[in-house]
Amino acid sequence: MPELPEVETCVRELRPRLVGRVMRSAWSTVPRQLGDQTARQLSNFVKDREVQAITRRGKYIVIELNRGILLLHLRMTGRLYVDTTCKPAPDYARAGFVLDDGRESLYFRDVRTLGTIRFYKSIADAPELLNLGWEPLEHEVDASELKQTLEHRSQAIKVVLLDQSLWAGIGNIYASEACWVAQIDPRHLAQKLTRVQCERMCTAVPEVLNTALLRGGSSLRDFMSPEGNYGSFQKEFRVYDREGEVCLRCGGVIKRIVQAQRSTYFCPKCQKKR
DNA sequence: ACAGGATCCTGGGGGC
DNA sequence: TGCCCCCAGGATCCTG
């Protein structure tokens, strides 16, 4: 579910609730979410370690402890929140981190169980972070830099936007939205983007993500922040989930197609290949 | 090398 | 009501 704006919203709300607190133990009910690591190892790892910082890299959440890090990915339906420890655990809580005196826990709720939880000695030891691309809100990308990077990419631009090694944090919603803002046909081959189109994309990506972040992200089905808030950017979607509706720019009709097994929404009238 | 497909899961919604 | 199919803010394998 969550893309960069939702993950960033999550991180910002978790910070005041978690930094300075000490983890006592952890549990997990879905072994697959831990990869090769076990729930027992996870619990031993976090035991008596203080949360020093919470950061984000792409769609990954990094909980920095006084020794080591927790690396979380929410995938489609993951959600993190701090609440009173209760037994049995809340519905769909797949993992929990017991805090301080045990009265509160950090819960990892995940209906589809596709989310992941890992622990490492340091950020540098996390292989998941090695191949991530630019941070869209931190690194200002220059059109020639983008054009050069896209030179050997023979896939459609919208599919390339989903590749986390280009810009990290863009997902299916914002890839469609960015193409609309940049007035680029999502089917356009990445390597054939003109310099002008690259310029527009370099502007569109951070603009779309920043606006969404200001709205607390998008809540389509079940995104909810740690504090229980829904995002509101879905009210401002210009193409995503708007099949058959009118284009706000040109009056055309928004179309839905499938690219790389994911829905793409765009306006065939004003999103041109050139 | 790369594009497309299947896979991991659960649940909601629409059609019949 | 129930059943079946499709769909879902992601990413990683496997195949041709």
GROMACS .gro file of C-alpha atoms (C1' of nucleotides) in nm:
model
  306
    1MET     CA    1   0.000   0.000   0.000
    2PRO     CA    2   0.238   0.265   0.105
    3GLU     CA    3   0.469   0.460  -0.117
    4LEU     CA    4   0.713   0.729  -0.014
    5PRO     CA    5   0.458   0.984   0.117
    6GLU     CA    6   0.281   0.721   0.328
    7VAL     CA    7   0.607   0.575   0.460
    8GLU     CA    8   0.742   0.921   0.541
    9THR     CA    9   0.418   1.005   0.722
   10CYS     CA   10   0.457   0.683   0.917
   11VAL     CA   11   0.816   0.761   1.014
   12ARG     CA   12   0.734   1.116   1.124
   13GLU     CA   13   0.453   1.000   1.349
   14LEU     CA   14   0.649   0.713   1.496
   15ARG     CA   15   0.946   0.929   1.596
   16PRO     CA   16   0.794   1.110   1.896
   17ARG     CA   17   0.638   0.785   2.017
   18LEU     CA   18   0.944   0.565   1.990
   19VAL     CA   19   1.270   0.756   2.011
   20GLY     CA   20   1.424   0.717   2.356
   21ARG     CA   21   1.222   0.410   2.441
   22VAL     CA   22   1.371   0.070   2.514
   23MET     CA   23   1.262  -0.251   2.347
   24ARG     CA   24   1.230  -0.549   2.579
   25SER     CA   25   1.133  -0.830   2.346
   26ALA     CA   26   0.971  -0.905   2.013
   27TRP     CA   27   0.743  -1.168   1.865
   28SER     CA   28   0.640  -1.258   1.512
   29THR     CA   29   0.382  -1.504   1.384
   30VAL     CA   30   0.476  -1.526   1.015
   31PRO     CA   31   0.825  -1.678   0.974
   32ARG     CA   32   0.838  -1.583   0.606
   33GLN     CA   33   0.836  -1.214   0.696
   34LEU     CA   34   1.168  -1.256   0.875
   35GLY     CA   35   1.350  -1.428   0.588
   36ASP     CA   36   1.632  -1.640   0.724
   37GLN     CA   37   1.612  -1.478   1.065
   38THR     CA   38   1.397  -1.625   1.341
   39ALA     CA   39   1.155  -1.468   1.585
   40ARG     CA   40   1.377  -1.575   1.873
   41GLN     CA   41   1.680  -1.409   1.713
   42LEU     CA   42   1.474  -1.096   1.655
   43SER     CA   43   1.365  -1.084   2.016
   44ASN     CA   44   1.719  -1.135   2.142
   45PHE     CA   45   1.841  -0.868   1.904
   46VAL     CA   46   1.609  -0.594   2.029
   47LYS     CA   47   1.629  -0.686   2.398
   48ASP     CA   48   1.719  -0.384   2.613
   49ARG     CA   49   1.811  -0.172   2.313
   50GLU     CA   50   1.706   0.190   2.296
   51VAL     CA   51   1.550   0.347   1.989
   52GLN     CA   52   1.780   0.629   1.885
   53ALA     CA   53   1.635   0.739   1.553
   54ILE     CA   54   1.379   0.645   1.292
   55THR     CA   55   1.461   0.716   0.931
   56ARG     CA   56   1.346   0.619   0.586
   57ARG     CA   57   1.525   0.505   0.272
   58GLY     CA   58   1.292   0.467  -0.024
   59LYS     CA   59   1.000   0.267   0.112
   60TYR     CA   60   1.209   0.110   0.388
   61ILE     CA   61   1.173   0.215   0.749
   62VAL     CA   62   1.492   0.211   0.953
   63ILE     CA   63   1.461   0.193   1.329
   64GLU     CA   64   1.808   0.270   1.463
   65LEU     CA   65   1.885   0.114   1.800
   66ASN     CA   66   2.181   0.191   2.022
   67ARG     CA   67   2.332  -0.119   1.870
   68GLY     CA   68   2.199  -0.231   1.534
   69ILE     CA   69   1.900  -0.146   1.320
   70LEU     CA   70   1.557  -0.285   1.242
   71LEU     CA   71   1.464  -0.267   0.875
   72LEU     CA   72   1.093  -0.278   0.799
   73HIS     CA   73   0.902  -0.276   0.473
   74LEU     CA   74   0.524  -0.237   0.473
   75ARG     CA   75   0.468  -0.371   0.120
   76MET     CA   76   0.096  -0.361   0.039
   77THR     CA   77  -0.092  -0.371   0.367
   78GLY     CA   78   0.162  -0.311   0.641
   79ARG     CA   79   0.099  -0.062   0.918
   80LEU     CA   80   0.299   0.034   1.227
   81TYR     CA   81   0.155   0.183   1.541
   82VAL     CA   82   0.219   0.204   1.913
   83ASP     CA   83  -0.059   0.090   2.142
   84THR     CA   84  -0.130  -0.062   2.479
   85THR     CA   85   0.001  -0.416   2.493
   86CYS     CA   86  -0.287  -0.659   2.476
   87LYS     CA   87  -0.342  -1.031   2.469
   88PRO     CA   88  -0.438  -1.171   2.239
   89ALA     CA   89  -0.268  -0.937   1.996
   90PRO     CA   90  -0.488  -0.712   1.780
   91ASP     CA   91  -0.634  -0.847   1.455
   92TYR     CA   92  -0.374  -0.898   1.185
   93ALA     CA   93  -0.088  -0.796   1.415
   94ARG     CA   94   0.190  -1.013   1.272
   95ALA     CA   95   0.468  -0.888   1.495
   96GLY     CA   96   0.508  -0.686   1.812
   97PHE     CA   97   0.790  -0.510   1.992
   98VAL     CA   98   0.731  -0.476   2.366
   99LEU     CA   99   0.845  -0.141   2.503
  100ASP     CA  100   0.986  -0.027   2.839
  101ASP     CA  101   0.783  -0.175   3.124
  102GLY     CA  102   0.566  -0.379   2.888
  103ARG     CA  103   0.258  -0.159   2.898
  104GLU     CA  104   0.295  -0.054   2.537
  105SER     CA  105   0.407  -0.226   2.219
  106LEU     CA  106   0.498  -0.129   1.867
  107TYR     CA  107   0.268  -0.340   1.650
  108PHE     CA  108   0.324  -0.446   1.292
  109ARG     CA  109  -0.018  -0.506   1.142
  110ASP     CA  110  -0.023  -0.662   0.798
  111VAL     CA  111  -0.332  -0.825   0.648
  112ARG     CA  112  -0.161  -0.979   0.347
  113THR     CA  113   0.161  -1.065   0.533
  114LEU     CA  114   0.378  -0.945   0.246
  115GLY     CA  115   0.568  -0.697   0.463
  116THR     CA  116   0.919  -0.773   0.583
  117ILE     CA  117   1.114  -0.738   0.905
  118ARG     CA  118   1.493  -0.769   0.927
  119PHE     CA  119   1.767  -0.674   1.171
  120TYR     CA  120   2.128  -0.583   1.097
  121LYS     CA  121   2.436  -0.455   1.279
  122SER     CA  122   2.427  -0.133   1.081
  123ILE     CA  123   2.262   0.034   0.784
  124ALA     CA  124   2.565  -0.055   0.575
  125ASP     CA  125   2.494  -0.424   0.637
  126ALA     CA  126   2.144  -0.415   0.489
  127PRO     CA  127   2.157  -0.557   0.135
  128GLU     CA  128   1.806  -0.427   0.066
  129LEU     CA  129   1.937  -0.071   0.071
  130LEU     CA  130   2.230  -0.122  -0.162
  131ASN     CA  131   2.062  -0.073  -0.496
  132LEU     CA  132   1.816   0.200  -0.414
  133GLY     CA  133   1.823   0.507  -0.636
  134TRP     CA  134   1.779   0.879  -0.572
  135GLU     CA  135   1.578   1.005  -0.279
  136PRO     CA  136   1.321   1.217  -0.466
  137LEU     CA  137   1.276   1.473  -0.188
  138GLU     CA  138   1.645   1.514  -0.113
  139HIS     CA  139   1.838   1.475  -0.434
  140GLU     CA  140   1.744   1.724  -0.702
  141VAL     CA  141   1.783   1.541  -1.030
  142ASP     CA  142   1.904   1.727  -1.332
  143ALA     CA  143   1.741   1.655  -1.671
  144SER     CA  144   2.068   1.550  -1.831
  145GLU     CA  145   2.139   1.321  -1.537
  146LEU     CA  146   1.800   1.155  -1.586
  147LYS     CA  147   1.834   1.137  -1.962
  148GLN     CA  148   2.171   0.968  -1.929
  149THR     CA  149   2.038   0.719  -1.676
  150LEU     CA  150   1.745   0.631  -1.900
  151GLU     CA  151   1.961   0.578  -2.206
  152HIS     CA  152   1.980   0.201  -2.170
  153ARG     CA  153   1.628   0.153  -2.036
  154SER     CA  154   1.410  -0.001  -2.303
  155GLN     CA  155   1.096  -0.035  -2.092
  156ALA     CA  156   0.802   0.202  -2.077
  157ILE     CA  157   0.872   0.507  -1.859
  158LYS     CA  158   0.597   0.423  -1.611
  159VAL     CA  159   0.742   0.077  -1.556
  160VAL     CA  160   1.088   0.228  -1.508
  161LEU     CA  161   0.951   0.471  -1.249
  162LEU     CA  162   0.850   0.167  -1.041
  163ASP     CA  163   1.209   0.045  -1.042
  164GLN     CA  164   1.348   0.144  -0.703
  165SER     CA  165   1.701   0.173  -0.839
  166LEU     CA  166   1.608   0.486  -1.034
  167TRP     CA  167   1.412   0.696  -0.784
  168ALA     CA  168   1.348   0.516  -0.456
  169GLY     CA  169   1.001   0.540  -0.313
  170ILE     CA  170   0.780   0.584  -0.619
  171GLY     CA  171   0.500   0.328  -0.636
  172ASN     CA  172   0.204   0.258  -0.858
  173ILE     CA  173  -0.007   0.560  -0.768
  174TYR     CA  174   0.262   0.824  -0.792
  175ALA     CA  175   0.414   0.676  -1.107
  176SER     CA  176   0.085   0.737  -1.290
  177GLU     CA  177   0.039   1.077  -1.129
  178ALA     CA  178   0.393   1.190  -1.218
  179CYS     CA  179   0.345   1.090  -1.583
  180TRP     CA  180   0.028   1.297  -1.595
  181VAL     CA  181   0.193   1.603  -1.440
  182ALA     CA  182   0.485   1.569  -1.682
  183GLN     CA  183   0.242   1.521  -1.972
  184ILE     CA  184   0.418   1.205  -2.080
  185ASP     CA  185   0.250   0.892  -2.215
  186PRO     CA  186   0.327   0.618  -1.960
  187ARG     CA  187   0.390   0.377  -2.248
  188HIS     CA  188   0.664   0.594  -2.391
  189LEU     CA  189   0.995   0.412  -2.392
  190ALA     CA  190   1.220   0.554  -2.123
  191GLN     CA  191   1.523   0.575  -2.349
  192LYS     CA  192   1.327   0.784  -2.597
  193LEU     CA  193   1.230   1.062  -2.362
  194THR     CA  194   1.343   1.397  -2.493
  195ARG     CA  195   1.543   1.637  -2.283
  196VAL     CA  196   1.235   1.851  -2.233
  197GLN     CA  197   1.036   1.550  -2.117
  198CYS     CA  198   1.317   1.461  -1.877
  199GLU     CA  199   1.305   1.813  -1.740
  200ARG     CA  200   0.932   1.785  -1.683
  201MET     CA  201   0.969   1.447  -1.516
  202CYS     CA  202   1.244   1.577  -1.287
  203THR     CA  203   1.002   1.844  -1.171
  204ALA     CA  204   0.690   1.627  -1.162
  205VAL     CA  205   0.825   1.348  -0.940
  206PRO     CA  206   0.920   1.558  -0.635
  207GLU     CA  207   0.618   1.783  -0.685
  208VAL     CA  208   0.371   1.495  -0.676
  209LEU     CA  209   0.541   1.326  -0.380
  210ASN     CA  210   0.571   1.651  -0.183
  211THR     CA  211   0.208   1.739  -0.231
  212ALA     CA  212   0.100   1.392  -0.129
  213LEU     CA  213   0.321   1.412   0.180
  214LEU     CA  214   0.159   1.742   0.279
  215ARG     CA  215  -0.177   1.561   0.265
  216GLY     CA  216  -0.053   1.277   0.483
  217GLY     CA  217  -0.035   1.042   0.185
  218SER     CA  218  -0.317   0.861   0.007
  219SER     CA  219  -0.570   0.632   0.171
  220LEU     CA  220  -0.729   0.420  -0.097
  221ARG     CA  221  -0.835   0.111   0.090
  222ASP     CA  222  -0.663   0.078   0.421
  223PHE     CA  223  -0.369   0.310   0.464
  224MET     CA  224  -0.376   0.459   0.812
  225SER     CA  225  -0.089   0.640   0.983
  226PRO     CA  226   0.049   0.533   1.325
  227GLU     CA  227  -0.173   0.797   1.490
  228GLY     CA  228  -0.478   0.655   1.313
  229ASN     CA  229  -0.511   0.929   1.052
  230TYR     CA  230  -0.612   0.878   0.693
  231GLY     CA  231  -0.426   1.058   0.417
  232SER     CA  232  -0.626   1.280   0.184
  233PHE     CA  233  -0.427   1.291  -0.137
  234GLN     CA  234  -0.667   1.040  -0.296
  235LYS     CA  235  -0.908   1.334  -0.326
  236GLU     CA  236  -0.656   1.504  -0.549
  237PHE     CA  237  -0.569   1.215  -0.779
  238ARG     CA  238  -0.561   1.342  -1.133
  239VAL     CA  239  -0.552   1.004  -1.303
  240TYR     CA  240  -0.510   0.719  -1.055
  241ASP     CA  241  -0.834   0.527  -0.998
  242ARG     CA  242  -1.018   0.767  -1.230
  243GLU     CA  243  -1.088   0.542  -1.527
  244GLY     CA  244  -1.364   0.687  -1.745
  245GLU     CA  245  -1.357   1.022  -1.567
  246VAL     CA  246  -1.273   1.353  -1.725
  247CYS     CA  247  -0.915   1.477  -1.749
  248LEU     CA  248  -0.881   1.789  -1.536
  249ARG     CA  249  -0.641   1.942  -1.784
  250CYS     CA  250  -0.788   1.875  -2.127
  251GLY     CA  251  -1.132   1.723  -2.086
  252GLY     CA  252  -1.021   1.390  -2.232
  253VAL     CA  253  -1.128   1.059  -2.081
  254ILE     CA  254  -0.893   0.884  -1.837
  255LYS     CA  255  -0.797   0.538  -1.951
  256ARG     CA  256  -0.676   0.235  -1.757
  257ILE     CA  257  -0.423  -0.003  -1.905
  258VAL     CA  258  -0.203  -0.276  -1.755
  259GLN     CA  259   0.175  -0.249  -1.758
  260ALA     CA  260   0.396  -0.504  -1.583
  261GLN     CA  261   0.086  -0.649  -1.418
  262ARG     CA  262  -0.001  -0.317  -1.259
  263SER     CA  263  -0.278  -0.072  -1.345
  264THR     CA  264  -0.171   0.246  -1.518
  265TYR     CA  265  -0.405   0.543  -1.551
  266PHE     CA  266  -0.347   0.824  -1.797
  267CYS     CA  267  -0.510   1.067  -2.033
  268PRO     CA  268  -0.452   0.957  -2.394
  269LYS     CA  269  -0.542   1.305  -2.515
  270CYS     CA  270  -0.287   1.521  -2.334
  271GLN     CA  271  -0.015   1.274  -2.235
  272LYS     CA  272   0.185   1.255  -2.551
  273LYS     CA  273   0.476   1.049  -2.664
  274ARG     CA  274   0.655   1.359  -2.776
  275DA     C1'  275   1.980  -0.863  -2.132
  276DC     C1'  276   1.518  -0.808  -2.079
  277DA     C1'  277   1.011  -0.829  -2.107
  278DG     C1'  278   0.638  -1.077  -1.932
  279DG     C1'  279   0.439  -1.392  -1.618
  280DA     C1'  280   0.380  -1.631  -1.176
  281DT     C1'  281   0.426  -1.600  -0.688
  282DC     C1'  282   0.391  -1.473  -0.209
  283DC     C1'  283  -0.095  -1.365   0.089
  284DT     C1'  284  -0.579  -1.199   0.255
  285DG     C1'  285  -0.992  -0.954   0.189
  286DG     C1'  286  -1.329  -0.660  -0.052
  287DG     C1'  287  -1.638  -0.583  -0.420
  288DG     C1'  288  -1.905  -0.684  -0.834
  289DG     C1'  289  -2.161  -1.004  -1.121
  290DC     C1'  290  -2.461  -1.384  -1.144
  291DT     C1'  291  -2.672  -1.600   0.066
  292DG     C1'  292  -2.307  -1.793  -0.185
  293DC     C1'  293  -1.970  -1.861  -0.527
  294DC     C1'  294  -1.637  -1.713  -0.858
  295DC     C1'  295  -1.347  -1.389  -1.051
  296DC     C1'  296  -1.085  -0.974  -1.040
  297DC     C1'  297  -0.856  -0.636  -0.798
  298DA     C1'  298  -0.529  -0.429  -0.451
  299DG     C1'  299  -0.002   0.182  -0.224
  300DG     C1'  300   0.525  -0.428  -0.361
  301DA     C1'  301   0.908  -0.682  -0.491
  302DT     C1'  302   1.136  -1.110  -0.630
  303DC     C1'  303   1.191  -1.503  -0.874
  304DC     C1'  304   1.157  -1.786  -1.316
  305DT     C1'  305   1.089  -1.846  -1.804
  306DG     C1'  306   1.118  -1.780  -2.294
   0.00000   0.00000   0.00000
